[in-house]
mmCIF file of N, CA and C in Angstrom:
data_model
loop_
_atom_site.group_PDB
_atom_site.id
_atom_site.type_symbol
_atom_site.label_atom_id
_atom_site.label_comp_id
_atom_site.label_asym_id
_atom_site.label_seq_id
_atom_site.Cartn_x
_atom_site.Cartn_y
_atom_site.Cartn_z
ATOM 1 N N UNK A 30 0.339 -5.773 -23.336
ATOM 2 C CA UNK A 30 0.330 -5.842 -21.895
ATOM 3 C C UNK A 30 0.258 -4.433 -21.332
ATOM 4 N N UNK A 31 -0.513 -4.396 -20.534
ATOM 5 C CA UNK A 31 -1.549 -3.092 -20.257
ATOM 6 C C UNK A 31 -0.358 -2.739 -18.644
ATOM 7 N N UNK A 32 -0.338 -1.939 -17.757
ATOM 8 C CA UNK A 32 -0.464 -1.329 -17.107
ATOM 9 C C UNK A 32 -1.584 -2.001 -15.471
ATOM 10 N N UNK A 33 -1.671 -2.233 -14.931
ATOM 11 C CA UNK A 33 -2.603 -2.250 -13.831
ATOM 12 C C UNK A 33 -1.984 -1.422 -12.446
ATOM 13 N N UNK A 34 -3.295 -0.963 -12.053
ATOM 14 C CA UNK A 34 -3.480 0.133 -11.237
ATOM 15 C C UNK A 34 -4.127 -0.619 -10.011
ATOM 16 N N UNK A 35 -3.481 -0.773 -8.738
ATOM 17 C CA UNK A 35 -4.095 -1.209 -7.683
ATOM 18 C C UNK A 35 -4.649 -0.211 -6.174
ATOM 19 N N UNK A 36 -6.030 -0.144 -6.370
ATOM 20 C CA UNK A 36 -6.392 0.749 -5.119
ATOM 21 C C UNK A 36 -5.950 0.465 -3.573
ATOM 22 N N UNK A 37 -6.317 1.448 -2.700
ATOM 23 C CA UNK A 37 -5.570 1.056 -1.418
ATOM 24 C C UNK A 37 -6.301 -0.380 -0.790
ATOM 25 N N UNK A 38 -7.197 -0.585 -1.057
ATOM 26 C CA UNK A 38 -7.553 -2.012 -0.704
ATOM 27 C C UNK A 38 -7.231 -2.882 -0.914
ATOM 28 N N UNK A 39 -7.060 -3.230 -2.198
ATOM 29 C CA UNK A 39 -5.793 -4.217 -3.028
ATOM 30 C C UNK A 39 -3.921 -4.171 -2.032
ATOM 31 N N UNK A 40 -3.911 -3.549 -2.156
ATOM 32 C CA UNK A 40 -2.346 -2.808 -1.693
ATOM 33 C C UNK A 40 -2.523 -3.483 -0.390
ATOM 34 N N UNK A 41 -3.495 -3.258 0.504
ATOM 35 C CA UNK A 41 -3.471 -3.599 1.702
ATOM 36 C C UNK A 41 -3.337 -4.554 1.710
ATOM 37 N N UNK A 42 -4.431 -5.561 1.035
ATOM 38 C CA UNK A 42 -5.026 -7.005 1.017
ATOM 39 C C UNK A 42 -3.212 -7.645 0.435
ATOM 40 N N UNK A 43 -2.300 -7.312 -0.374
ATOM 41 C CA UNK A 43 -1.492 -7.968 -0.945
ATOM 42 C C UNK A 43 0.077 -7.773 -0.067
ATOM 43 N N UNK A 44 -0.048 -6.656 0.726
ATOM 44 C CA UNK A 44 0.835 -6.300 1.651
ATOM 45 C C UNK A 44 0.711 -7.111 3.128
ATOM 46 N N UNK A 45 -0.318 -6.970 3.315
ATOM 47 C CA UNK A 45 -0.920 -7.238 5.119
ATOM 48 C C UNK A 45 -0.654 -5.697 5.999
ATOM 49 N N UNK A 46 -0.420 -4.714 4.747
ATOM 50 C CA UNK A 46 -0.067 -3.529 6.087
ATOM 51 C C UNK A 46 -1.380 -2.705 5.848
ATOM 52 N N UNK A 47 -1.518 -1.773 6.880
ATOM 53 C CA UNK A 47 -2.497 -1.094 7.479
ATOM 54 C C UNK A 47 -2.507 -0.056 6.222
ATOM 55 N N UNK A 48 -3.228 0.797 6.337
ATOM 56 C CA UNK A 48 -3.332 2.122 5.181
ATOM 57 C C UNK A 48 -2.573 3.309 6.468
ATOM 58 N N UNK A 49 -2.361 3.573 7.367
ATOM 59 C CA UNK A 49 -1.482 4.417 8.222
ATOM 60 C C UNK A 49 -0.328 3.777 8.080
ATOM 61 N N UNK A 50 0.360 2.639 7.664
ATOM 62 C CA UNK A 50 2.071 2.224 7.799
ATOM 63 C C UNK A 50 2.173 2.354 6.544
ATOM 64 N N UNK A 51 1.194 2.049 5.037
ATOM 65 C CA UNK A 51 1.748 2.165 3.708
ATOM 66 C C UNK A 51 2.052 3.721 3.809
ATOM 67 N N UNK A 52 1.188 4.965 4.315
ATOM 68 C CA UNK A 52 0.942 5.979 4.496
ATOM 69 C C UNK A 52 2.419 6.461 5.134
ATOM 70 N N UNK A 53 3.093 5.643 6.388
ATOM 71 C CA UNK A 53 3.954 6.272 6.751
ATOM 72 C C UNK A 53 5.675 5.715 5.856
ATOM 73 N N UNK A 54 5.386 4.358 5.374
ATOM 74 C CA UNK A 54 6.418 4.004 4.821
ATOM 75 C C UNK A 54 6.599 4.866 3.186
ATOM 76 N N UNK A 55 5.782 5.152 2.837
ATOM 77 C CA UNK A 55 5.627 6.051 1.913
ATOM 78 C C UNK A 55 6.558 7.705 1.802
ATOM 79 N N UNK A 56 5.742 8.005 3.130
ATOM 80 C CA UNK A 56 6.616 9.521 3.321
ATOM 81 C C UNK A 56 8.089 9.259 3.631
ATOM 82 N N UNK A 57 8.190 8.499 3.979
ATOM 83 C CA UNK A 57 9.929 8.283 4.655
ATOM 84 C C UNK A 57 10.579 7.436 3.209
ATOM 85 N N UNK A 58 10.439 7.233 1.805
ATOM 86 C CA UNK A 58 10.885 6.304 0.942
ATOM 87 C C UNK A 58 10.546 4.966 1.014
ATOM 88 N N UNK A 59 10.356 4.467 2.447
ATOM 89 C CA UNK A 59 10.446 2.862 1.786
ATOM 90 C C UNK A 59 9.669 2.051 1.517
ATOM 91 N N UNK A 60 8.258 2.456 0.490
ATOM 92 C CA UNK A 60 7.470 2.189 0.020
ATOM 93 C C UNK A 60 6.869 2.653 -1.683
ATOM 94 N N UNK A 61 6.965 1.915 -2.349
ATOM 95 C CA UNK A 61 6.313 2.621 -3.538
ATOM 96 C C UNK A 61 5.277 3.468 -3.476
ATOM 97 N N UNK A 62 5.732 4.967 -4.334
ATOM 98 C CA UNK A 62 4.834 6.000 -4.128
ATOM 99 C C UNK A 62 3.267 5.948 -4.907
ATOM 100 N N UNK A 63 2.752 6.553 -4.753
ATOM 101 C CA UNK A 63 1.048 6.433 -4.998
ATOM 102 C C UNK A 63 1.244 7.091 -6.356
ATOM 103 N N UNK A 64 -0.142 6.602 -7.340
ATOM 104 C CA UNK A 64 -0.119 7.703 -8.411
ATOM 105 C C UNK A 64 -0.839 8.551 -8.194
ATOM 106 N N UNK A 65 -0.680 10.042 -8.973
ATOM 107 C CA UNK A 65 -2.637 10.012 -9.040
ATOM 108 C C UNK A 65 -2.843 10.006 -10.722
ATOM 109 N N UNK A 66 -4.312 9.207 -10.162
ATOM 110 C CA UNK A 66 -4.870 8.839 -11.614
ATOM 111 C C UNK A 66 -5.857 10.047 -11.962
ATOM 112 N N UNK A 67 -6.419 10.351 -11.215
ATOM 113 C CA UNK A 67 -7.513 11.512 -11.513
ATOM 114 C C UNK A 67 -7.634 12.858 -10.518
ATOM 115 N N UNK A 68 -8.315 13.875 -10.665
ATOM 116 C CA UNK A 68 -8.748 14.652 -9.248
ATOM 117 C C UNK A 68 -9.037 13.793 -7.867
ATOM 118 N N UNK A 69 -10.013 13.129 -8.082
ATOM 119 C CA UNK A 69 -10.263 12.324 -6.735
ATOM 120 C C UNK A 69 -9.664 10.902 -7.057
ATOM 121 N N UNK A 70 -8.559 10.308 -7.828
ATOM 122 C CA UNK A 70 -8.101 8.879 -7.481
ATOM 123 C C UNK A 70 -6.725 8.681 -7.605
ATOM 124 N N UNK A 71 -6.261 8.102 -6.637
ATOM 125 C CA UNK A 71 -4.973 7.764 -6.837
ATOM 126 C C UNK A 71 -4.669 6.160 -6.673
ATOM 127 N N UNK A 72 -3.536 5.299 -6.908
ATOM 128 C CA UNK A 72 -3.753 3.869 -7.074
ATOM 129 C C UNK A 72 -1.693 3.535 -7.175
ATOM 130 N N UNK A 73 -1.727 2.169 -6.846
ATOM 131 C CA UNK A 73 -0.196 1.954 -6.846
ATOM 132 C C UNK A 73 0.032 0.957 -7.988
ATOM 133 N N UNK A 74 1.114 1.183 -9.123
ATOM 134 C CA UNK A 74 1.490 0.462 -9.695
ATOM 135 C C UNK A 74 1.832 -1.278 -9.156
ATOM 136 N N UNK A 75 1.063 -1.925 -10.055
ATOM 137 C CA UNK A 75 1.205 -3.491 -9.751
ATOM 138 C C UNK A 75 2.663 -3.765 -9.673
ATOM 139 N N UNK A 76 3.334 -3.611 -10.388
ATOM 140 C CA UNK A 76 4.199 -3.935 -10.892
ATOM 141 C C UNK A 76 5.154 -3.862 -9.456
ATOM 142 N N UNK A 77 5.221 -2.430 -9.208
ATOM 143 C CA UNK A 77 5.956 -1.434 -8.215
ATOM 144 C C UNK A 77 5.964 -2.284 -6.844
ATOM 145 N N UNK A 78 4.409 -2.543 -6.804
ATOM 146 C CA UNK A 78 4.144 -3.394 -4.929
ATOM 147 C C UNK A 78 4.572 -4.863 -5.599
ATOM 148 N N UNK A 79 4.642 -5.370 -6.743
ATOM 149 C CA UNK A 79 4.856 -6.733 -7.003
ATOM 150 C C UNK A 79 6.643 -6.940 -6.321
ATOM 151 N N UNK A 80 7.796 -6.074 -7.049
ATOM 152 C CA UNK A 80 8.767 -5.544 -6.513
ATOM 153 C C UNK A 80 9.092 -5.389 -5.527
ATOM 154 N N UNK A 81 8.189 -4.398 -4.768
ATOM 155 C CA UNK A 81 8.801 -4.196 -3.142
ATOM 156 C C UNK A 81 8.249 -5.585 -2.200
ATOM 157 N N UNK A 82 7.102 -6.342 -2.254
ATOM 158 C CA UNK A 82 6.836 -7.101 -2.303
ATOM 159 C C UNK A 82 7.893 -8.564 -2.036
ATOM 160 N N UNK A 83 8.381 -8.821 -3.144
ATOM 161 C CA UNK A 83 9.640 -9.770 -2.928
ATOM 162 C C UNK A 83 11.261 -9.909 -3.309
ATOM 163 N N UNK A 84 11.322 -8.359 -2.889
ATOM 164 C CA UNK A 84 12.749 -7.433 -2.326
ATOM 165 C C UNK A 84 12.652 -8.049 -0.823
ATOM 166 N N UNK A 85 11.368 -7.961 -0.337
ATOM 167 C CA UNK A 85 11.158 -7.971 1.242
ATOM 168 C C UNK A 85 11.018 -9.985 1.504
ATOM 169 N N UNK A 86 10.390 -10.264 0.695
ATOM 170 C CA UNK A 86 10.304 -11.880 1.111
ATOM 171 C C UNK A 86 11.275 -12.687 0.439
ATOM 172 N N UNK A 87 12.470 -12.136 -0.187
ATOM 173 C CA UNK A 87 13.831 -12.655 -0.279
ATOM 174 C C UNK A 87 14.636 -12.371 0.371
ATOM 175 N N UNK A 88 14.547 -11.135 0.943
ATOM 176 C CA UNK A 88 15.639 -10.934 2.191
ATOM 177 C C UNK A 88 16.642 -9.914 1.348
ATOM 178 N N UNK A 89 16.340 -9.668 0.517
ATOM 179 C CA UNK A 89 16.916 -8.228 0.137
ATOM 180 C C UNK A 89 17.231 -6.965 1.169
ATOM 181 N N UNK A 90 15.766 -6.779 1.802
ATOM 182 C CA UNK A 90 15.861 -5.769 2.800
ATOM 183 C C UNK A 90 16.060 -6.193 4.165
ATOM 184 N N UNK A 91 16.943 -6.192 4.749
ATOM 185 C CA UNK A 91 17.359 -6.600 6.343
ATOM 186 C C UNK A 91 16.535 -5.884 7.350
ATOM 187 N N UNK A 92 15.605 -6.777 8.104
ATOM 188 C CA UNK A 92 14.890 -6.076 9.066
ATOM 189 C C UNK A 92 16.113 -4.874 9.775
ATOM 190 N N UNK A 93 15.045 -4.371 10.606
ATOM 191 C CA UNK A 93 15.644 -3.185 11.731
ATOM 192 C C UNK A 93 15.973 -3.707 13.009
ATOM 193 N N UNK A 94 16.855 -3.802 13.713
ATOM 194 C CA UNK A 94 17.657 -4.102 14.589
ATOM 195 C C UNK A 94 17.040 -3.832 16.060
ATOM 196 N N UNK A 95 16.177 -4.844 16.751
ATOM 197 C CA UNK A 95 15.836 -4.307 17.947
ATOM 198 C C UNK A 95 16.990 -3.251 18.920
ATOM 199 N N UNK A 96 16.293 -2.274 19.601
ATOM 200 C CA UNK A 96 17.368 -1.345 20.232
ATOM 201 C C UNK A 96 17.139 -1.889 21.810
ATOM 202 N N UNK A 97 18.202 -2.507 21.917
ATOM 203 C CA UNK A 97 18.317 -2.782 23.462
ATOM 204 C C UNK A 97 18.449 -1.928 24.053
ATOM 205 N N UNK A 98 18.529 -0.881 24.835
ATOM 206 C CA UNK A 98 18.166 -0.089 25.782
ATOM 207 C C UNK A 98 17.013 0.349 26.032
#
């Protein structure tokens, strides 16, 4: 059992998020980080978005709290 490498299109398509929110959830931690695979490629462990994935659709992670004011 091999390893798979998913490009940002994949990532998107399996998330529903934009490539600017993986981009920003990324810099701030709460997103699995990118690899790089080559000079020009980088790609996200399957495994990694499989994980954060359904951390989030079990309710592991508690949304953010609208701010009333």
């Amino acid at each position: 059992m091999g390893i798979t490498i998913l490009n940002l299109k994949q990532v998107r398509e399996r998330t529903s998020l934009s490539g600017p929110t993986i981009w920003r959830k990324e810099r701030k931690g709460d997103f699995p980080a990118r690899k790089q695979i080559s000079s020009n490629r980088v790609g996200w462990i399957e495994e990694e978005i499989e994980s954060w994935l359904s951390q989030r659709l079990n309710g592991v992670v508690a949304p953010k709290k609208a701010r009333t004011s």
